């Protein structure tokens, strides 16, 4: 596997790097970004993966979220993949902003023509960690995951299905019950077909209801988020958490919407949440 360094930039004593490579899972070129903190010069550091939302790329989080300063202080490596394959084109992949390009939903598609390339779940949980380990700076035994909106859905699902792999999880305004919202219904029917039993493996509310999660979950949500009631439905996830006896810190913030000004405001809280679980005291 050939890893191409597209650019690198000094940042808070560490390095901001952007890569491309030919993906085994997605069968096309994929891109991702990495922030390597200054502590990596002395030894391997914990790795925190960020999954972005609809329409975003591997650059969005690194440019807009303001995470590098605190990551440099804490000694956390940050990794952000793209949100879908882009180099290979599927007929109709740009017909809708919430399905296809930039909208892989972190599932492994089973439906043609998407199944050949849209395998974002396996890319995030299997292939990307292998590549990150090949860079030599990240600890395989200290991995966390978080995300926003579609990526919040992805982060919760990845953590709940891979409990030994990820030691921490959080989310900003996640799509919390995709089987019960228009975005999720559209994505799951298109990528996974009509068998709703198969959908459950990608629905965080279903997953946590079925099995208690032993680690604390942090979710932040803006009260002025225009997608809150119809698409995000955090109350359904909170109900499932209570049923399972899991631990959730859910914070509703008056005045905040769905965008990156909201994310940047509470980014430090999330990084410190992950550091408490990823960095031995």
Coordinates of N, CA and C in Angstrom, one line a residue, residues 28-195:
X28 N -10.8 2.4 -4.2 CA -10.5 3.6 -4.9 C -9.6 4.5 -4.0
X29 N -9.2 5.6 -4.5 CA -8.4 6.5 -3.6 C -9.3 7.1 -2.5
X30 N -8.7 7.1 -1.3 CA -9.3 7.7 -0.1 C -8.3 8.7 0.5
X31 N -8.8 9.7 1.2 CA -8.0 10.7 1.8 C -8.3 10.8 3.3
X32 N -7.3 11.2 4.1 CA -7.5 11.4 5.5 C -6.5 12.4 6.0
X33 N -6.8 13.0 7.1 CA -5.8 14.0 7.7 C -5.4 13.5 9.1
X34 N -4.2 13.9 9.5 CA -3.7 13.5 10.8 C -3.0 14.7 11.5
X35 N -3.4 15.0 12.7 CA -2.6 15.9 13.5 C -1.7 15.1 14.5
X36 N -0.4 15.3 14.4 CA 0.6 14.6 15.2 C 1.1 15.6 16.3
X37 N 0.8 15.3 17.6 CA 1.2 16.3 18.6 C 2.7 16.2 18.9
X38 N 3.2 17.3 19.5 CA 4.7 17.3 19.8 C 5.2 16.1 20.6
X39 N 4.3 15.6 21.5 CA 4.7 14.5 22.4 C 5.1 13.2 21.6
X40 N 4.7 13.1 20.3 CA 5.0 11.9 19.5 C 6.5 11.9 19.2
X41 N 7.2 13.0 19.4 CA 8.7 12.9 19.2 C 9.3 12.1 20.3
X42 N 8.7 11.9 21.5 CA 9.2 11.2 22.6 C 8.7 9.7 22.7
X43 N 7.6 9.4 22.0 CA 7.1 8.1 22.0 C 5.6 8.1 21.4
X44 N 5.1 6.9 21.3 CA 3.7 6.8 20.7 C 2.7 7.4 21.6
X45 N 1.6 8.0 21.0 CA 0.6 8.7 21.7 C -0.8 8.1 21.4
X46 N -1.8 8.3 22.2 CA -3.1 7.9 22.0 C -3.7 8.5 20.7
X47 N -4.6 7.8 20.0 CA -5.2 8.2 18.8 C -6.7 8.4 18.9
X48 N -7.1 9.6 18.5 CA -8.6 10.0 18.5 C -9.1 10.2 17.1
X49 N -10.0 9.4 16.7 CA -10.6 9.5 15.4 C -11.8 10.4 15.4
X50 N -12.0 11.2 14.4 CA -13.1 12.1 14.3 C -13.8 11.8 12.9
X51 N -15.1 11.5 13.0 CA -16.0 11.3 11.8 C -16.8 12.5 11.6
X52 N -16.7 13.1 10.4 CA -17.4 14.3 10.1 C -18.8 14.0 9.5
X53 N -19.6 15.1 9.4 CA -21.0 15.0 8.9 C -21.2 15.1 7.5
X54 N -22.4 15.2 7.1 CA -22.8 15.2 5.7 C -22.1 16.4 4.9
X55 N -21.6 16.1 3.7 CA -21.0 17.0 2.8 C -19.5 17.3 3.2
X56 N -19.1 16.9 4.4 CA -17.7 17.3 4.8 C -16.6 16.4 4.1
X57 N -15.4 16.9 4.3 CA -14.3 16.1 3.7 C -13.3 15.9 4.9
X58 N -12.1 15.3 4.6 CA -11.1 15.1 5.5 C -10.5 16.4 6.1
X59 N -10.8 17.5 5.4 CA -10.2 18.8 5.8 C -11.1 19.5 6.8
X60 N -12.4 19.3 6.8 CA -13.4 20.1 7.5 C -13.1 20.3 9.0
X61 N -12.9 19.2 9.6 CA -12.7 19.2 11.1 C -11.4 19.9 11.4
X62 N -10.3 19.5 10.7 CA -9.0 20.1 11.0 C -9.0 21.6 10.8
X63 N -9.7 22.1 9.8 CA -9.7 23.5 9.6 C -10.7 24.3 10.5
X64 N -11.8 23.7 10.8 CA -12.9 24.5 11.5 C -13.0 24.3 13.0
X65 N -12.6 23.1 13.5 CA -13.0 22.7 14.9 C -12.1 23.3 15.9
X66 N -10.9 23.8 15.6 CA -10.0 24.4 16.6 C -9.5 23.4 17.6
X67 N -9.2 22.1 17.2 CA -8.9 21.1 18.1 C -7.4 20.9 18.4
X68 N -6.5 21.5 17.5 CA -5.1 21.2 17.6 C -4.4 21.7 18.8
X69 N -4.8 22.9 19.3 CA -4.1 23.5 20.4 C -4.3 22.6 21.6
X70 N -5.5 22.1 21.9 CA -5.7 21.3 23.1 C -5.1 19.9 22.9
X71 N -5.2 19.4 21.7 CA -4.6 18.1 21.4 C -3.1 18.1 21.6
X72 N -2.5 19.3 21.2 CA -1.0 19.4 21.5 C -0.7 19.4 23.0
X73 N -1.6 20.1 23.7 CA -1.4 20.1 25.2 C -1.5 18.7 25.8
X74 N -2.5 18.0 25.3 CA -2.8 16.7 26.0 C -2.0 15.5 25.4
X75 N -1.5 15.7 24.2 CA -0.7 14.7 23.6 C -1.6 13.7 22.9
X76 N -2.6 14.1 22.2 CA -3.5 13.3 21.4 C -3.3 13.4 19.9
X77 N -3.1 12.3 19.2 CA -3.1 12.3 17.8 C -4.6 12.4 17.3
X78 N -4.9 13.2 16.3 CA -6.2 13.4 15.7 C -6.2 12.8 14.3
X79 N -7.2 12.0 14.0 CA -7.3 11.4 12.6 C -8.7 11.7 12.1
X80 N -8.8 12.2 10.9 CA -10.1 12.5 10.3 C -10.2 12.0 8.8
X81 N -11.0 10.9 8.6 CA -11.1 10.5 7.2 C -12.2 11.3 6.4
X82 N -12.2 11.1 5.1 CA -13.2 11.7 4.3 C -14.6 11.0 4.6
X83 N -15.7 11.5 4.2 CA -17.0 11.0 4.5 C -17.6 10.0 3.5
X84 N -16.9 9.8 2.4 CA -17.3 8.9 1.4 C -16.2 8.7 0.3
X85 N -16.2 7.7 -0.5 CA -15.3 7.7 -1.7 C -15.7 8.8 -2.6
X86 N -14.7 9.3 -3.3 CA -14.9 10.4 -4.2 C -14.3 10.2 -5.6
X87 N -13.2 9.5 -5.7 CA -12.6 9.4 -7.0 C -13.4 8.5 -7.9
X88 N -14.0 7.5 -7.4 CA -14.8 6.6 -8.2 C -16.2 7.2 -8.2
X89 N -16.9 7.3 -9.4 CA -18.2 7.9 -9.5 C -19.3 6.8 -9.7
X90 N -20.4 7.0 -9.0 CA -21.5 6.1 -9.1 C -22.7 6.9 -9.7
X91 N -23.4 6.4 -10.7 CA -24.5 7.1 -11.3 C -25.4 7.7 -10.2
X92 N -25.7 9.0 -10.2 CA -26.6 9.6 -9.3 C -26.0 9.9 -7.9
X93 N -24.7 9.7 -7.8 CA -24.1 9.9 -6.5 C -24.1 11.4 -6.0
X94 N -24.3 12.3 -6.9 CA -24.4 13.7 -6.6 C -25.8 14.3 -6.8
X95 N -26.8 13.5 -6.9 CA -28.1 14.0 -7.1 C -28.7 14.6 -5.8
X96 N -28.2 14.1 -4.6 CA -28.7 14.6 -3.4 C -27.6 14.9 -2.4
X97 N -27.7 15.9 -1.6 CA -26.6 16.3 -0.7 C -26.5 15.3 0.5
X98 N -27.6 14.6 0.7 CA -27.6 13.7 1.9 C -27.5 12.2 1.6
X99 N -27.1 11.9 0.4 CA -26.9 10.5 0.0 C -25.9 10.5 -1.2
X100 N -24.9 9.6 -1.1 CA -23.9 9.5 -2.1 C -22.7 10.2 -1.7
X101 N -22.2 11.1 -2.6 CA -20.9 11.8 -2.3 C -21.0 12.6 -1.0
X102 N -20.0 12.4 -0.2 CA -20.0 13.1 1.1 C -21.0 12.6 2.1
X103 N -21.6 11.4 1.8 CA -22.7 11.0 2.7 C -22.6 9.4 2.8
X104 N -21.5 8.9 3.1 CA -21.3 7.4 3.2 C -22.0 6.8 4.4
X105 N -22.4 7.6 5.4 CA -23.1 7.1 6.6 C -22.4 6.1 7.4
X106 N -21.1 5.8 7.1 CA -20.3 4.9 7.9 C -20.9 3.5 8.0
X107 N -21.5 3.0 6.9 CA -22.0 1.7 6.8 C -21.2 1.0 5.7
X108 N -21.3 -0.4 5.7 CA -20.8 -1.2 4.6 C -22.0 -1.5 3.7
X109 N -22.1 -0.8 2.5 CA -23.3 -1.0 1.7 C -23.3 -2.4 1.2
X110 N -24.6 -2.9 1.1 CA -24.8 -4.3 0.5 C -25.6 -4.2 -0.8
X111 N -25.9 -3.0 -1.3 CA -26.8 -2.8 -2.4 C -26.0 -2.3 -3.6
X112 N -26.2 -2.8 -4.8 CA -25.5 -2.3 -6.0 C -26.2 -0.9 -6.3
X113 N -25.5 0.0 -6.9 CA -24.0 -0.1 -7.2 C -23.1 0.4 -6.1
X114 N -23.7 0.7 -4.9 CA -22.9 1.2 -3.8 C -22.0 0.3 -3.2
X115 N -22.3 -1.0 -3.2 CA -21.6 -2.0 -2.4 C -20.1 -2.2 -2.9
X116 N -19.8 -1.8 -4.1 CA -18.4 -2.0 -4.6 C -17.4 -1.0 -3.9
X117 N -17.9 0.2 -3.5 CA -17.0 1.2 -3.0 C -17.4 1.8 -1.6
X118 N -18.7 1.8 -1.3 CA -19.2 2.5 -0.1 C -19.2 1.5 1.1
X119 N -17.9 1.4 1.6 CA -17.7 0.5 2.7 C -17.0 1.3 3.8
X120 N -17.6 2.3 4.3 CA -17.0 3.3 5.2 C -16.9 2.7 6.6
X121 N -17.8 1.8 7.0 CA -17.6 1.2 8.3 C -16.3 0.4 8.4
X122 N -16.1 -0.5 7.5 CA -14.9 -1.3 7.5 C -13.7 -0.4 7.3
X123 N -13.8 0.6 6.5 CA -12.7 1.5 6.2 C -12.3 2.2 7.5
X124 N -13.2 2.7 8.3 CA -12.9 3.4 9.5 C -12.4 2.5 10.6
X125 N -13.1 1.3 10.8 CA -12.8 0.4 11.9 C -11.6 -0.5 11.7
X126 N -11.3 -0.8 10.4 CA -10.3 -1.8 10.1 C -9.1 -1.2 9.3
X127 N -9.4 -0.7 8.1 CA -8.3 -0.3 7.3 C -7.6 1.0 7.8
X128 N -8.3 2.0 8.1 CA -7.7 3.2 8.5 C -6.8 3.0 9.8
X129 N -7.2 2.3 10.8 CA -6.3 2.1 12.0 C -5.0 1.4 11.6
X130 N -5.1 0.5 10.6 CA -3.9 -0.2 10.2 C -2.9 0.8 9.6
X131 N -3.5 1.7 8.8 CA -2.6 2.7 8.1 C -2.0 3.7 9.2
X132 N -2.9 4.1 10.1 CA -2.4 5.0 11.2 C -1.3 4.3 11.9
X133 N -1.4 3.0 12.2 CA -0.3 2.3 12.9 C 1.0 2.3 12.1
X134 N 0.8 2.3 10.8 CA 2.0 2.2 10.0 C 2.8 3.5 10.0
X135 N 2.1 4.6 10.4 CA 2.8 5.9 10.5 C 3.8 5.9 11.7
X136 N 3.6 5.1 12.7 CA 4.6 4.9 13.7 C 4.4 5.7 15.0
X137 N 3.4 6.6 15.0 CA 3.3 7.6 16.2 C 2.1 7.2 17.1
X138 N 1.2 6.4 16.6 CA 0.0 6.2 17.4 C 0.0 4.8 18.2
X139 N -0.7 4.8 19.3 CA -0.8 3.6 20.1 C -2.0 2.8 19.7
X140 N -1.8 1.6 19.4 CA -2.9 0.7 19.0 C -3.8 0.4 20.2
X141 N -3.3 0.5 21.4 CA -4.1 0.1 22.6 C -4.7 1.3 23.2
X142 N -4.7 2.4 22.6 CA -5.3 3.6 23.1 C -6.0 4.4 22.0
X143 N -7.2 4.0 21.7 CA -7.9 4.6 20.6 C -9.3 5.1 21.1
X144 N -9.7 6.3 20.7 CA -11.0 6.8 20.9 C -11.6 7.3 19.6
X145 N -12.9 7.6 19.7 CA -13.6 8.0 18.5 C -14.8 9.0 18.8
X146 N -14.9 10.0 18.0 CA -16.0 10.9 18.2 C -16.4 11.5 16.8
X147 N -17.5 12.3 16.8 CA -17.9 12.8 15.5 C -19.1 13.7 15.6
X148 N -19.6 14.2 14.5 CA -20.6 15.2 14.4 C -21.7 14.8 13.4
X149 N -23.0 14.9 13.9 CA -24.1 14.6 13.0 C -24.1 13.2 12.4
X150 N -24.0 13.1 11.1 CA -23.8 11.7 10.5 C -22.5 11.1 11.1
X151 N -21.5 11.8 11.4 CA -20.3 11.3 12.0 C -20.5 11.0 13.5
X152 N -21.4 11.7 14.2 CA -21.7 11.3 15.5 C -22.4 9.9 15.6
X153 N -23.3 9.7 14.6 CA -23.9 8.4 14.4 C -22.8 7.4 14.2
X154 N -21.9 7.7 13.3 CA -20.8 6.7 13.0 C -20.0 6.4 14.2
X155 N -19.6 7.4 15.0 CA -18.8 7.2 16.1 C -19.4 6.4 17.2
X156 N -20.7 6.6 17.5 CA -21.4 5.8 18.4 C -21.5 4.4 18.0
X157 N -21.8 4.2 16.7 CA -22.0 2.8 16.2 C -20.6 2.1 16.2
X158 N -19.6 2.7 15.8 CA -18.2 2.1 15.8 C -17.8 1.7 17.3
X159 N -18.1 2.6 18.2 CA -17.7 2.3 19.6 C -18.5 1.2 20.2
X160 N -19.8 1.2 19.9 CA -20.7 0.2 20.5 C -20.5 -1.1 19.9
X161 N -20.1 -1.2 18.7 CA -19.8 -2.5 18.0 C -18.4 -3.0 18.2
X162 N -17.5 -2.1 18.6 CA -16.1 -2.5 18.8 C -15.6 -2.0 20.1
X163 N -16.1 -2.6 21.2 CA -15.9 -2.2 22.5 C -14.4 -2.4 23.0
X164 N -13.7 -3.4 22.5 CA -12.4 -3.6 22.8 C -11.4 -2.7 22.1
X165 N -11.9 -2.2 20.9 CA -11.0 -1.3 20.1 C -11.0 0.1 20.5
X166 N -12.1 0.7 20.9 CA -12.2 2.1 21.2 C -12.4 2.2 22.7
X167 N -11.6 3.0 23.4 CA -11.7 3.1 24.8 C -12.4 4.4 25.3
X168 N -12.9 5.2 24.3 CA -13.6 6.4 24.6 C -14.5 6.8 23.4
X169 N -15.6 7.5 23.7 CA -16.5 7.9 22.6 C -17.3 9.1 23.1
X170 N -17.5 10.0 22.1 CA -18.4 11.2 22.3 C -19.0 11.6 21.0
X171 N -19.9 12.6 21.0 CA -20.5 13.0 19.8 C -21.1 14.4 19.9
X172 N -21.1 15.1 18.8 CA -21.8 16.4 18.7 C -23.0 16.2 17.8
X173 N -24.2 16.5 18.4 CA -25.4 16.5 17.6 C -25.5 15.3 16.7
X174 N -25.4 14.0 17.3 CA -25.4 12.8 16.4 C -26.8 12.5 15.9
X175 N -26.9 11.9 14.8 CA -28.1 11.2 14.3 C -28.3 10.0 15.2
X176 N -29.1 10.1 16.2 CA -29.1 9.2 17.3 C -29.9 7.9 17.1
X177 N -30.9 8.0 16.2 CA -31.8 6.9 16.0 C -32.1 6.9 14.5
X178 N -31.2 6.5 13.6 CA -31.3 6.7 12.2 C -32.5 5.8 11.6
X179 N -32.9 4.8 12.3 CA -34.0 4.0 11.7 C -35.3 4.7 11.9
X180 N -35.3 5.9 12.6 CA -36.5 6.6 12.8 C -36.5 8.1 12.4
X181 N -35.6 8.3 11.4 CA -35.5 9.7 10.9 C -35.3 9.7 9.4
X182 N -35.7 10.7 8.7 CA -35.6 10.7 7.2 C -34.2 10.5 6.7
X183 N -33.2 11.1 7.3 CA -31.8 10.9 6.8 C -31.5 9.4 6.9
X184 N -31.8 8.8 8.0 CA -31.4 7.4 8.2 C -32.2 6.5 7.3
X185 N -33.5 6.7 7.1 CA -34.3 5.9 6.3 C -33.8 5.9 4.8
X186 N -33.4 7.1 4.4 CA -32.9 7.3 3.0 C -31.6 6.5 2.8
X187 N -30.7 6.7 3.8 CA -29.4 6.1 3.7 C -29.5 4.6 3.8
X188 N -30.2 4.1 4.8 CA -30.2 2.7 5.0 C -30.9 1.9 3.9
X189 N -32.0 2.4 3.4 CA -32.7 1.8 2.3 C -31.9 1.8 1.1
X190 N -31.2 2.9 0.8 CA -30.3 2.9 -0.4 C -29.1 2.1 -0.3
X191 N -28.4 2.1 0.9 CA -27.2 1.3 1.0 C -27.4 -0.1 1.5
X192 N -28.4 -0.4 2.3 CA -28.6 -1.7 2.9 C -29.8 -2.5 2.4
X193 N -30.7 -1.9 1.6 CA -31.8 -2.6 1.2 C -33.0 -2.4 2.2
X194 N -34.0 -3.3 2.1 CA -35.2 -3.1 2.9 C -35.3 -4.0 4.1
X195 N -34.3 -4.8 4.4 CA -34.3 -5.7 5.6 C -33.9 -4.9 6.8

